[in-house]
Coordinates of C-alpha atoms in Angstrom, one line a residue:
M18 CA 105.2 113.9 158.5
K19 CA 104.6 110.4 157.1
I20 CA 106.4 109.3 154.0
T21 CA 105.1 106.2 152.3
L22 CA 107.7 104.4 150.2
K23 CA 107.3 102.4 147.0
D24 CA 107.3 99.1 148.9
G25 CA 104.5 100.3 151.2
S26 CA 106.8 100.9 154.2
E27 CA 106.6 104.2 156.1
K28 CA 109.1 106.8 157.4
L29 CA 108.2 109.4 160.0
Y30 CA 110.0 112.7 160.2
D31 CA 109.6 115.7 162.5
N32 CA 110.9 118.3 160.1
A33 CA 110.8 119.0 156.4
M34 CA 113.5 117.2 154.4
S35 CA 114.8 117.1 150.8
V36 CA 114.3 114.1 148.7
I37 CA 118.0 113.4 148.7
D38 CA 118.2 113.5 152.5
I39 CA 115.4 111.1 152.8
A40 CA 117.2 108.8 150.3
K41 CA 120.3 109.0 152.5
D42 CA 118.2 108.2 155.6
I43 CA 116.9 105.1 153.8
S44 CA 120.3 103.9 152.5
E45 CA 123.6 105.6 151.6
G46 CA 123.7 103.2 148.6
L47 CA 120.3 104.3 147.4
A48 CA 121.3 108.0 147.7
R49 CA 124.4 107.3 145.6
M50 CA 122.2 105.8 142.9
A51 CA 119.4 108.4 143.1
C52 CA 118.7 110.4 140.0
A53 CA 115.4 112.1 140.9
G54 CA 112.3 111.7 143.0
E55 CA 108.6 111.0 142.5
I56 CA 106.2 112.6 144.9
N57 CA 102.6 111.5 144.6
G58 CA 103.3 110.5 141.0
K59 CA 105.0 113.7 140.0
V60 CA 108.7 113.6 139.1
V61 CA 110.7 116.1 141.1
D62 CA 114.3 117.1 141.6
L63 CA 116.4 115.5 144.4
R64 CA 116.7 119.0 145.9
T65 CA 112.9 119.2 146.4
V66 CA 111.9 119.7 150.0
V67 CA 109.1 117.4 151.3
S68 CA 107.1 119.1 154.0
E69 CA 103.9 117.0 154.3
D70 CA 102.6 113.5 154.1
C71 CA 103.1 111.9 150.7
Q72 CA 104.0 108.9 148.7
L73 CA 107.7 109.0 147.7
N74 CA 109.7 107.0 145.2
I75 CA 113.4 107.4 144.8
L76 CA 114.2 107.1 141.1
T77 CA 117.4 105.5 139.9
F78 CA 118.8 104.9 136.4
N79 CA 116.6 101.8 136.2
D80 CA 113.5 104.0 136.2
E81 CA 112.7 105.8 132.9
A82 CA 112.3 109.2 134.6
G83 CA 115.5 108.6 136.6
K84 CA 117.4 107.7 133.4
A85 CA 116.1 110.9 131.8
A86 CA 117.4 113.1 134.7
Y87 CA 120.8 111.3 134.4
R88 CA 121.1 111.9 130.7
H89 CA 119.7 115.4 130.9
T90 CA 122.5 116.2 133.3
T91 CA 125.0 114.8 130.8
S92 CA 123.6 117.1 128.2
H93 CA 124.5 120.0 130.5
V94 CA 128.0 118.6 130.7
L95 CA 128.1 118.6 126.9
A96 CA 127.0 122.2 126.8
E97 CA 129.6 123.2 129.3
A98 CA 132.3 121.4 127.2
V99 CA 131.2 123.2 124.0
K100 CA 131.3 126.6 125.8
R101 CA 134.8 125.9 127.1
L102 CA 136.2 124.9 123.7
Y103 CA 134.0 127.2 121.6
P104 CA 133.2 130.2 123.7
N105 CA 131.2 131.9 120.9
A106 CA 128.8 129.0 120.5
K107 CA 125.2 129.9 121.5
L108 CA 123.1 127.5 123.5
A109 CA 119.7 126.3 122.3
I110 CA 118.0 123.3 123.9
G111 CA 119.4 120.0 125.3
P112 CA 116.8 117.4 126.4
S113 CA 117.1 113.7 127.2
I114 CA 115.6 111.3 124.6
D115 CA 114.9 107.6 124.6
T116 CA 118.4 106.7 123.4
G117 CA 120.3 109.3 125.4
F118 CA 120.3 113.1 124.8
Y119 CA 121.1 115.8 122.4
Y120 CA 122.0 119.5 122.5
D121 CA 121.5 122.1 119.8
F122 CA 124.1 124.9 119.3
D123 CA 124.4 127.9 117.0
I124 CA 127.8 127.0 115.7
E125 CA 129.3 125.3 112.6
S126 CA 128.9 121.5 112.5
F127 CA 131.3 119.2 114.4
D128 CA 133.3 116.4 112.6
R129 CA 134.2 113.2 114.4
A130 CA 137.6 114.6 115.6
A131 CA 135.7 117.6 117.2
L132 CA 133.3 115.2 118.9
D133 CA 136.2 113.2 120.3
E134 CA 137.7 116.4 121.7
L135 CA 134.4 117.4 123.2
E136 CA 134.1 114.0 124.8
K137 CA 137.5 114.3 126.4
E138 CA 136.5 117.7 127.8
M139 CA 133.2 116.2 129.1
K140 CA 135.1 113.5 131.0
K141 CA 137.3 116.2 132.5
I142 CA 134.2 118.1 133.7
I143 CA 132.8 114.9 135.1
K144 CA 136.0 114.2 137.0
E145 CA 135.9 117.7 138.5
G146 CA 132.6 116.7 140.1
A147 CA 131.0 120.1 140.4
E148 CA 127.8 120.3 142.4
L149 CA 124.7 121.3 140.5
E150 CA 122.9 124.2 142.2
R151 CA 119.4 125.2 141.3
F152 CA 118.3 128.8 141.6
T153 CA 115.4 130.9 140.3
L154 CA 114.8 134.4 139.0
P155 CA 111.7 136.5 138.0
R156 CA 111.1 136.5 134.3
E157 CA 112.5 140.0 133.6
E158 CA 115.7 139.3 135.6
A159 CA 116.0 135.9 133.9
M160 CA 115.9 137.5 130.5
K161 CA 118.5 140.1 131.4
F162 CA 120.6 137.4 133.0
M163 CA 120.7 135.5 129.7
E164 CA 121.1 138.6 127.6
D165 CA 124.2 139.5 129.7
R166 CA 125.6 136.0 129.0
G167 CA 125.0 136.4 125.2
E168 CA 122.4 133.6 124.9
P169 CA 119.7 134.8 122.5
Y170 CA 118.0 131.5 122.2
K171 CA 117.5 131.2 125.9
V172 CA 116.2 134.8 126.0
E173 CA 113.6 133.8 123.4
L174 CA 112.5 130.8 125.4
I175 CA 112.1 132.9 128.5
R176 CA 110.2 135.7 126.6
D177 CA 107.6 133.1 125.5
L178 CA 106.8 132.3 129.2
P179 CA 104.0 134.2 131.1
E180 CA 105.1 137.5 132.7
D181 CA 104.6 136.2 136.2
S182 CA 106.8 133.1 135.7
V183 CA 109.6 132.3 138.0
I184 CA 112.4 130.9 135.9
S185 CA 114.7 128.1 137.2
F186 CA 118.4 127.7 136.3
Y187 CA 121.1 125.1 137.2
R188 CA 124.7 126.1 137.8
Q189 CA 127.6 123.7 137.7
G190 CA 130.9 125.5 138.4
E191 CA 131.1 128.5 136.1
F192 CA 128.5 127.1 133.7
V193 CA 124.8 128.1 134.0
D194 CA 121.8 126.8 131.9
L195 CA 118.2 127.6 131.8
C196 CA 116.4 124.5 132.9
A197 CA 113.4 123.1 134.8
G198 CA 115.3 120.0 135.8
P199 CA 115.4 117.5 137.4
H200 CA 119.2 116.8 137.6
L201 CA 121.8 114.8 139.5
M202 CA 123.4 116.3 142.6
S203 CA 126.8 116.6 140.9
T204 CA 128.5 115.8 137.6
K205 CA 130.6 113.1 139.3
G206 CA 127.5 110.8 139.3
I207 CA 128.0 110.3 135.5
K208 CA 130.0 107.2 134.7
A209 CA 129.9 106.2 131.0
I210 CA 129.4 108.6 128.0
K211 CA 129.7 108.7 124.3
L212 CA 129.0 111.4 121.7
I213 CA 127.4 109.6 118.8
S214 CA 126.9 112.0 115.9
S215 CA 126.4 115.6 114.8
S216 CA 123.7 116.8 112.4
G217 CA 121.7 119.9 111.4
A218 CA 118.4 120.8 113.1
Y219 CA 116.2 123.8 112.6
W220 CA 115.6 126.0 115.7
R221 CA 112.3 125.0 117.2
G222 CA 111.8 122.4 114.4
S223 CA 110.8 125.0 111.8
E224 CA 112.5 125.3 108.4
K225 CA 111.8 129.0 108.6
N226 CA 114.3 129.3 111.4
K227 CA 118.1 129.1 111.4
M228 CA 119.8 125.7 111.0
L229 CA 121.6 124.8 114.2
T230 CA 124.1 122.0 115.0
R231 CA 122.7 119.1 117.0
V232 CA 125.0 116.8 118.9
Y233 CA 123.6 113.4 119.9
G234 CA 125.1 111.4 122.8
T235 CA 124.2 108.8 125.3
A236 CA 125.1 107.9 128.9
F237 CA 125.0 104.9 131.1
T238 CA 126.0 104.0 134.6
K239 CA 128.2 101.2 133.5
N240 CA 130.8 100.9 130.7
A241 CA 129.5 97.4 129.9
D242 CA 126.1 98.8 129.2
L243 CA 127.5 101.5 127.0
D244 CA 129.6 99.0 125.1
E245 CA 126.5 96.9 124.5
Y246 CA 124.6 99.9 123.3
L247 CA 127.4 100.9 120.9
A248 CA 127.4 97.3 119.5
H249 CA 123.7 97.7 119.0
L250 CA 124.3 100.9 117.0
E251 CA 126.7 99.0 114.8
D252 CA 124.0 96.4 114.2
I253 CA 121.6 99.2 113.4
K254 CA 123.9 100.5 110.7
K255 CA 124.0 97.0 109.1
R256 CA 120.1 96.9 109.2
D257 CA 119.2 100.5 108.2
H258 CA 117.0 100.0 105.2
N259 CA 118.1 103.3 103.7
K260 CA 121.6 102.1 103.5
L261 CA 121.2 98.3 103.1
G262 CA 118.4 98.7 100.5
R263 CA 120.6 100.7 98.3
E264 CA 123.6 98.3 98.7
M265 CA 121.3 95.4 97.7
E266 CA 120.0 97.4 94.7
L267 CA 116.4 97.1 96.0
F268 CA 115.7 100.9 95.5
T269 CA 117.4 104.2 94.9
T270 CA 116.5 107.9 94.9
V271 CA 117.5 110.6 92.4
D272 CA 117.5 114.3 93.1
V273 CA 116.1 115.3 89.8
I274 CA 113.2 113.0 90.3
G275 CA 112.4 114.4 93.8
Q276 CA 112.3 113.6 97.5
G277 CA 110.0 110.9 98.5
L278 CA 109.8 109.4 95.0
P279 CA 112.0 106.3 95.2
L280 CA 112.9 104.1 92.2
I281 CA 112.2 100.5 93.0
M282 CA 114.8 98.4 91.3
P283 CA 114.4 94.9 89.8
N284 CA 115.3 93.1 93.0
G285 CA 112.9 95.3 95.1
V286 CA 110.2 94.9 92.5
K287 CA 110.4 91.1 92.7
I288 CA 109.9 91.2 96.5
I289 CA 106.9 93.6 96.2
Q290 CA 105.5 91.6 93.3
T291 CA 105.7 88.5 95.5
L292 CA 104.0 90.2 98.4
Q293 CA 101.3 91.7 96.2
R294 CA 100.4 88.4 94.5
W295 CA 100.2 86.7 97.9
I296 CA 98.0 89.5 99.4
E297 CA 95.6 89.6 96.4
D298 CA 95.2 85.8 96.4
E299 CA 94.6 85.8 100.2
E300 CA 92.1 88.6 100.0
E301 CA 90.2 86.7 97.2
K302 CA 90.0 83.6 99.5
R303 CA 88.4 85.9 102.1
G304 CA 85.7 87.1 99.8
Y305 CA 87.2 90.3 98.4
I306 CA 86.4 91.5 94.9
R307 CA 88.9 93.7 93.1
T308 CA 88.5 97.2 91.7
K309 CA 90.7 99.4 89.6
T310 CA 90.1 103.1 89.9
P311 CA 91.7 106.4 88.6
L312 CA 94.9 108.0 90.1
L313 CA 93.3 111.4 90.1
A314 CA 89.9 113.0 90.3
K315 CA 88.2 116.4 90.2
S316 CA 88.1 118.4 93.4
D317 CA 84.3 117.8 93.5
L318 CA 84.9 114.3 94.7
Y319 CA 87.1 115.3 97.5
K320 CA 84.7 118.0 98.6
I321 CA 82.0 115.4 99.0
S322 CA 84.2 113.1 101.0
G323 CA 85.5 116.0 103.2
H324 CA 89.1 115.6 102.2
W325 CA 89.2 118.9 100.5
D326 CA 88.3 120.7 103.7
H327 CA 90.3 118.4 106.1
Y328 CA 93.2 117.1 104.1
K329 CA 93.8 119.5 101.1
D330 CA 97.3 120.5 102.4
G331 CA 98.4 116.9 102.1
M332 CA 97.3 116.5 98.5
F333 CA 98.9 117.3 95.2
V334 CA 96.5 119.7 93.5
L335 CA 96.5 120.2 89.7
G336 CA 95.1 123.5 88.7
D337 CA 94.1 126.8 90.3
E338 CA 90.6 127.1 91.9
D339 CA 90.5 130.8 91.1
K340 CA 91.3 130.5 87.4
D341 CA 90.5 127.0 86.1
K342 CA 87.1 125.6 85.3
E343 CA 88.2 122.2 86.7
V344 CA 90.7 121.4 89.3
F345 CA 92.1 117.9 89.8
A346 CA 94.1 116.3 92.6
L347 CA 96.1 113.1 92.7
R348 CA 94.4 110.7 95.1
P349 CA 95.6 110.4 98.6
M350 CA 93.2 107.5 99.2
T351 CA 90.9 105.2 97.2
C352 CA 87.7 105.2 99.4
P353 CA 85.5 107.7 97.5
F354 CA 86.3 106.0 94.2
Q355 CA 85.2 102.6 95.5
Y356 CA 82.0 104.2 96.9
Y357 CA 81.0 104.9 93.3
V358 CA 81.6 101.3 92.3
Y359 CA 79.2 100.5 95.1
K360 CA 76.7 103.1 93.9
A361 CA 76.7 101.9 90.3
S362 CA 73.8 99.6 91.1
Q363 CA 71.2 99.3 93.8
K364 CA 72.1 96.9 96.7
S365 CA 70.0 94.8 98.9
Y366 CA 70.7 93.8 102.5
R367 CA 71.4 90.4 101.1
D368 CA 74.3 91.8 99.0
L369 CA 76.2 92.9 102.1
P370 CA 78.9 92.7 103.2
L371 CA 80.7 93.8 100.1
R372 CA 84.5 93.6 100.4
Y373 CA 86.3 95.7 97.8
G374 CA 90.1 95.4 97.5
E375 CA 92.5 97.3 95.4
T376 CA 96.3 97.5 95.0
S377 CA 96.3 101.3 95.1
T378 CA 98.9 103.8 94.1
L379 CA 98.5 106.9 96.3
F380 CA 100.0 110.4 96.6
R381 CA 100.5 112.5 99.7
N382 CA 102.3 115.8 99.9
E383 CA 104.5 115.0 102.8
D384 CA 106.8 117.7 104.3
S385 CA 110.3 117.6 102.8
G386 CA 111.8 117.2 106.2
E387 CA 109.9 114.0 106.8
M388 CA 111.2 112.1 103.8
H389 CA 113.2 109.0 104.7
G390 CA 114.0 106.1 102.4
L391 CA 111.0 104.0 101.9
T392 CA 109.2 104.7 105.1
R393 CA 108.0 108.2 104.4
V394 CA 107.4 108.8 100.7
R395 CA 105.1 110.9 98.5
Q396 CA 104.0 108.1 96.1
F397 CA 103.3 104.7 97.5
T398 CA 101.3 101.5 96.8
I399 CA 99.0 100.1 99.4
S400 CA 96.9 96.9 100.0
E401 CA 93.8 99.0 100.3
G402 CA 90.2 97.8 101.0
H403 CA 86.8 99.1 101.9
L404 CA 84.0 96.9 103.3
I405 CA 80.4 98.1 102.9
V406 CA 78.5 96.4 105.6
R407 CA 75.2 96.5 107.5
P408 CA 75.5 98.0 111.0
D409 CA 74.7 94.6 112.5
Q410 CA 77.7 93.0 110.6
M411 CA 80.2 95.6 111.7
D412 CA 81.7 93.9 114.7
E413 CA 82.3 90.6 112.9
E414 CA 83.7 92.2 109.8
F415 CA 86.0 94.4 111.9
K416 CA 87.3 91.2 113.5
G417 CA 87.8 89.7 110.1
C418 CA 90.0 92.7 109.1
L419 CA 92.0 92.3 112.3
D420 CA 92.4 88.6 111.6
L421 CA 93.7 89.3 108.1
A422 CA 96.2 91.8 109.3
R423 CA 97.4 89.4 112.1
Y424 CA 97.7 86.6 109.5
C425 CA 99.9 88.8 107.3
L426 CA 102.1 89.8 110.2
K427 CA 102.5 86.2 111.4
T428 CA 103.4 85.0 107.9
L429 CA 106.0 87.7 107.6
G430 CA 107.5 86.9 111.0
L431 CA 106.5 90.4 112.3
E432 CA 103.7 89.7 114.8
D433 CA 106.0 90.1 117.8
D434 CA 107.3 93.5 116.5
V435 CA 104.0 95.4 116.6
T436 CA 101.7 97.2 119.1
Y437 CA 98.0 98.0 118.7
R438 CA 96.6 101.5 119.3
L439 CA 93.0 102.6 119.4
S440 CA 93.2 106.0 117.7
K441 CA 90.3 108.3 118.9
W442 CA 89.1 111.7 118.2
D443 CA 90.0 114.8 120.3
P444 CA 86.8 116.0 122.0
T445 CA 88.5 119.3 122.7
N446 CA 89.1 120.0 119.0
K447 CA 85.8 118.9 117.4
E448 CA 86.2 121.1 114.3
K449 CA 88.8 118.6 113.0
Y450 CA 86.1 115.9 112.7
I451 CA 82.7 115.3 111.2
G452 CA 79.9 113.6 113.0
T453 CA 78.3 113.9 116.4
E454 CA 79.9 113.2 119.8
E455 CA 77.4 110.3 120.3
I456 CA 78.6 108.6 117.1
W457 CA 82.2 109.0 118.1
E458 CA 81.8 107.6 121.6
E459 CA 79.7 104.7 120.4
T460 CA 82.1 103.6 117.6
Q461 CA 85.2 104.0 119.8
G462 CA 83.5 101.9 122.4
R463 CA 82.7 99.1 119.9
I464 CA 86.2 99.0 118.7
R465 CA 87.4 98.8 122.3
N466 CA 85.1 95.9 122.9
V467 CA 86.3 94.1 119.8
L468 CA 89.9 94.4 120.8
T469 CA 89.1 93.3 124.3
E470 CA 87.1 90.3 123.1
L471 CA 90.0 89.2 120.9
N472 CA 92.5 89.6 123.8
I473 CA 94.6 92.1 121.8
P474 CA 96.6 94.4 124.2
F475 CA 96.2 98.0 123.1
T476 CA 96.8 101.6 124.1
E477 CA 94.5 104.5 123.4
A478 CA 95.5 107.9 121.9
D479 CA 93.3 111.0 121.6
G480 CA 93.6 113.0 118.4
E481 CA 94.9 110.2 116.2
A482 CA 91.6 109.3 114.5
A483 CA 90.8 110.0 110.9
F484 CA 88.4 113.0 110.5
Y485 CA 85.5 110.6 109.8
G486 CA 86.1 107.8 112.4
P487 CA 88.2 106.0 115.0
K488 CA 90.6 103.3 114.0
V489 CA 93.0 100.6 115.1
D490 CA 96.6 101.5 114.2
I491 CA 99.1 98.7 114.2
Q492 CA 102.4 100.3 115.1
A493 CA 106.1 99.3 114.7
K494 CA 109.4 100.9 115.3
N495 CA 112.3 101.1 112.8
V496 CA 115.9 100.3 113.8
Y497 CA 116.3 103.8 115.2
G498 CA 113.3 103.5 117.4
K499 CA 111.0 105.8 115.4
E500 CA 107.4 104.5 115.4
D501 CA 105.3 104.4 112.3
T502 CA 101.8 103.1 111.5
M503 CA 102.1 99.9 109.4
I504 CA 98.5 98.7 109.1
T505 CA 95.3 100.6 109.9
I506 CA 91.7 99.5 110.2
Q507 CA 89.1 102.4 110.4
W508 CA 85.5 102.4 111.6
D509 CA 83.3 104.7 109.6
A510 CA 79.6 105.3 110.5
I511 CA 79.4 108.7 108.8
I512 CA 80.7 109.0 105.2
A513 CA 77.9 106.9 103.6
E514 CA 75.5 109.7 104.2
Q515 CA 77.7 112.2 102.4
F516 CA 77.8 110.0 99.4
D517 CA 74.1 109.1 99.6
M518 CA 75.1 105.4 99.9
Y519 CA 72.3 103.0 101.0
Y520 CA 70.9 99.5 100.7
I521 CA 67.4 98.2 100.7
D522 CA 66.6 96.4 103.9
Q523 CA 64.1 93.5 104.4
N524 CA 61.3 96.0 104.9
G525 CA 62.0 97.8 101.6
D526 CA 63.5 100.9 103.3
K527 CA 66.7 102.7 102.4
V528 CA 69.3 102.2 105.1
R529 CA 72.8 103.8 105.4
P530 CA 75.6 101.2 105.5
Y531 CA 78.7 101.4 107.6
I532 CA 82.2 101.3 106.1
I533 CA 85.5 99.8 107.2
H534 CA 88.6 101.3 105.6
R535 CA 91.5 98.9 106.0
T536 CA 94.8 97.7 104.8
S537 CA 95.8 94.1 105.0
M538 CA 99.5 94.6 105.1
G539 CA 99.8 98.3 104.6
C540 CA 102.1 100.2 102.3
Y541 CA 104.3 97.9 100.2
E542 CA 107.3 100.4 100.2
R543 CA 107.2 100.8 104.0
T544 CA 106.7 97.0 104.5
L545 CA 109.8 96.4 102.3
A546 CA 111.8 98.8 104.5
W547 CA 110.5 96.9 107.6
L548 CA 111.5 93.6 106.1
I549 CA 115.0 94.8 105.2
E550 CA 115.6 95.9 108.7
K551 CA 114.0 92.9 110.4
Y552 CA 116.0 90.4 108.4
A553 CA 119.1 92.5 107.7
G554 CA 118.5 91.7 104.0
L555 CA 118.4 87.9 104.7
F556 CA 114.8 87.5 103.7
P557 CA 112.9 84.3 104.1
T558 CA 113.4 82.2 101.0
W559 CA 109.9 82.7 99.6
L560 CA 110.6 86.5 99.4
C561 CA 114.2 86.4 98.1
P562 CA 114.6 88.0 94.6
E563 CA 117.0 85.2 93.9
Q564 CA 116.4 81.9 95.7
V565 CA 119.0 79.6 94.2
R566 CA 122.3 80.2 92.5
V567 CA 123.9 77.3 90.6
L568 CA 127.7 77.3 90.7
P569 CA 129.6 75.1 88.2
I570 CA 133.1 74.4 89.3
S571 CA 134.3 74.8 85.7
E572 CA 133.1 75.5 82.2
K573 CA 132.7 71.8 81.5
Y574 CA 129.6 71.7 83.7
H575 CA 127.8 74.7 82.2
D576 CA 125.4 72.6 80.3
Y577 CA 124.4 70.6 83.4
A578 CA 124.1 73.9 85.3
K579 CA 121.7 75.3 82.6
K580 CA 119.7 72.1 82.8
I581 CA 119.4 72.5 86.6
E582 CA 118.4 76.2 86.2
S583 CA 115.7 75.2 83.7
E584 CA 114.2 72.6 86.1
L585 CA 114.3 75.1 88.9
K586 CA 112.5 77.8 86.9
D587 CA 109.9 75.2 85.7
N588 CA 109.1 74.8 89.3
G589 CA 108.7 78.5 90.0
I590 CA 112.1 78.8 91.7
R591 CA 113.9 82.1 91.1
S592 CA 117.4 81.1 90.1
S593 CA 120.5 81.9 88.1
V594 CA 123.8 80.3 87.0
D595 CA 127.2 81.9 87.7
E596 CA 129.2 81.0 84.6
R597 CA 132.1 83.3 85.3
A598 CA 135.6 81.9 85.0
E599 CA 136.3 82.3 88.7
K600 CA 137.3 79.9 91.5
I601 CA 134.4 78.2 93.2
G602 CA 135.4 79.7 96.6
Y603 CA 135.1 83.2 95.1
K604 CA 131.7 82.4 93.6
I605 CA 130.5 81.1 97.0
R606 CA 131.6 84.2 98.8
E607 CA 130.0 86.5 96.1
A608 CA 126.7 84.6 96.4
R609 CA 126.7 84.9 100.2
L610 CA 127.3 88.7 99.9
D611 CA 124.4 88.8 97.5
R612 CA 122.3 87.0 100.3
V613 CA 121.2 84.1 98.1
P614 CA 119.7 81.5 100.5
Y615 CA 120.7 78.4 98.5
L616 CA 123.9 77.6 96.5
L617 CA 124.1 74.5 94.3
V618 CA 127.7 73.5 93.6
I619 CA 128.1 71.1 90.7
G620 CA 131.0 69.1 89.2
Q621 CA 131.7 65.8 87.7
K622 CA 130.1 63.6 90.4
E623 CA 127.0 65.7 90.6
E624 CA 126.5 65.6 86.8
E625 CA 127.1 61.8 86.5
E626 CA 124.7 61.0 89.4
G627 CA 122.1 63.7 89.0
L628 CA 123.0 65.3 92.2
V629 CA 123.6 68.8 93.6
S630 CA 125.9 69.8 96.5
V631 CA 123.8 72.1 98.6
R632 CA 125.0 75.0 100.7
S633 CA 122.5 77.1 102.5
R634 CA 122.5 80.1 104.8
Y635 CA 120.5 78.0 107.3
L636 CA 122.6 74.9 107.8
G637 CA 125.8 75.7 105.8
D638 CA 127.1 72.6 103.9
E639 CA 124.1 70.3 103.6
G640 CA 125.9 67.8 101.4
Q641 CA 124.8 66.1 98.2
K642 CA 121.2 65.6 97.3
P643 CA 119.3 64.3 94.3
L644 CA 118.1 67.4 92.4
D645 CA 114.4 66.2 92.6
T646 CA 114.8 66.0 96.4
F647 CA 116.2 69.5 96.6
I648 CA 113.4 70.9 94.4
D649 CA 110.7 69.2 96.5
D650 CA 112.2 70.6 99.7
I651 CA 112.6 74.2 98.5
C652 CA 109.2 74.2 96.9
K653 CA 107.6 73.1 100.1
E654 CA 109.5 75.9 102.0
I655 CA 108.4 78.5 99.5
R656 CA 104.8 77.2 99.4
T657 CA 104.4 77.2 103.2
K658 CA 106.3 80.5 103.5
E659 CA 108.5 78.9 106.1
I660 CA 110.8 81.2 108.1
K661 CA 113.8 79.0 108.7
K662 CA 116.3 79.6 111.5
I663 CA 119.8 80.6 110.5
E664 CA 122.1 78.1 112.4
V665 CA 125.4 79.0 110.9
E666 CA 127.5 82.1 111.1
Q667 CA 127.4 84.3 108.0

């Protein structure tokens, strides 16, 4: 048989051989590094026997699939360690994930000391170096096998498989686990491990099921790589908006108010207010006109739009359809409200495009398990807009929406942190959507052409479209690697008919417009969370709740400090004076902890000569400057929304 390797070279063998034996024939070093194989594009176990011509790639830890096999093997080592130390624990599932692996157990939660003990036992198992042996059983025998071992969760998993299934297991020493693989050849191939944390997780992700204990861990082939990752985790803890945002008093949550209903505190409000004013001004420059519409409406409105049929479970409904004459719902979107602004008067083709913008407060009944800080909430405010356009204007207006979104990202310093996704309908589940297949294929194709023309790299995803049209989703990941949609731009060729929207064309005929649903910057709460994590709370000066703090070295200079503060505020600079009877070194440290970008230290010389001694987070001690010079410099920095590089250690 002929084996074609990744580099195009070929190997000829007279007999069938396993992947690991082929790897050994290529190089003993490669075999030692091998984690899995890939035959004609399909990931396979190293024990897989190759019996015919194929393309073969030996996967190592440097390959994503190889890394997954390595870490999945480590999850089995964790499970064995748990069974050794806690024989009554029941095994659930233990997959690899992007950051390592986890395993769910039916057992009480583990504290840090228990995790450390498990880690020691894992290292002992690794040192023993047991070979991993794969074997299979028919479904009925597999169920009995796991019943005899007292593993009800494994039995449930097997029972859900077809009756004619052949079930695979892996054995390492005395430990056996239900698993499809692939796995390393032995546990001794694992080099560097760490158990990260323990938390609760519902069996099969359903809150109707029992809460299990999930243990997260990670594994690398080198201790240096593990150390680097652990340092990264420490940095994540410093940047986590859910922790840092509370420490900085940007927001808080209260149980009696409810999950997903954050209280934005004065410092956080100042940042959001700054963002909102900037966005509204920028949209006005780009031809948007503003609306203000109600926070709730009768169910009749949502029935016309289709949200009642397609999105009702995600809405907060006020009233009972079976009893009440009128049923209302808090709005999850603004679009149908703005349609009636459009319909208030007849429009000509000359009136289009019409660009409506609104800073909209919206409500969505998110699942309680999805709530997280500011990124997943039930009430939020969004830079929402709807463009009513002629079909011939659609491409250019869509480009304009993309341009606005990209401008916002660039100004905030976030343009390199996002990816673009063309979110399409799912043609195998047409009942989720309205409109014909022809409309969907045409509109998806036109978005694809726009993205290609603008040289924007993008991926495509089936089933992620809105029920009325495809969209571009601009995605970003938080510090933990979870991806969220930050900005969305949707193409709608359908809804206008449902609302009987039209314009009069040059021939005097009624024509349906197209609609673009878009956000310019997205949800303000989620953007604030993003900025907290991006900058670890050290926001660009123009966004800082407090931009300058004046620090008099003694009470004698309070009047001069107040004069400076007054001039700063007259120039629109957010500032304060620290009049406390504390030493100047203490005041400086406190201001740095509060993440104020500029400190103005003043004493006798500064007062006599009209100077300020400037300390900044960017350059450290910048020396003395005339107050007017400092004001000119910082006003320019704020006006241009400059993102300055921090060149000194904090």
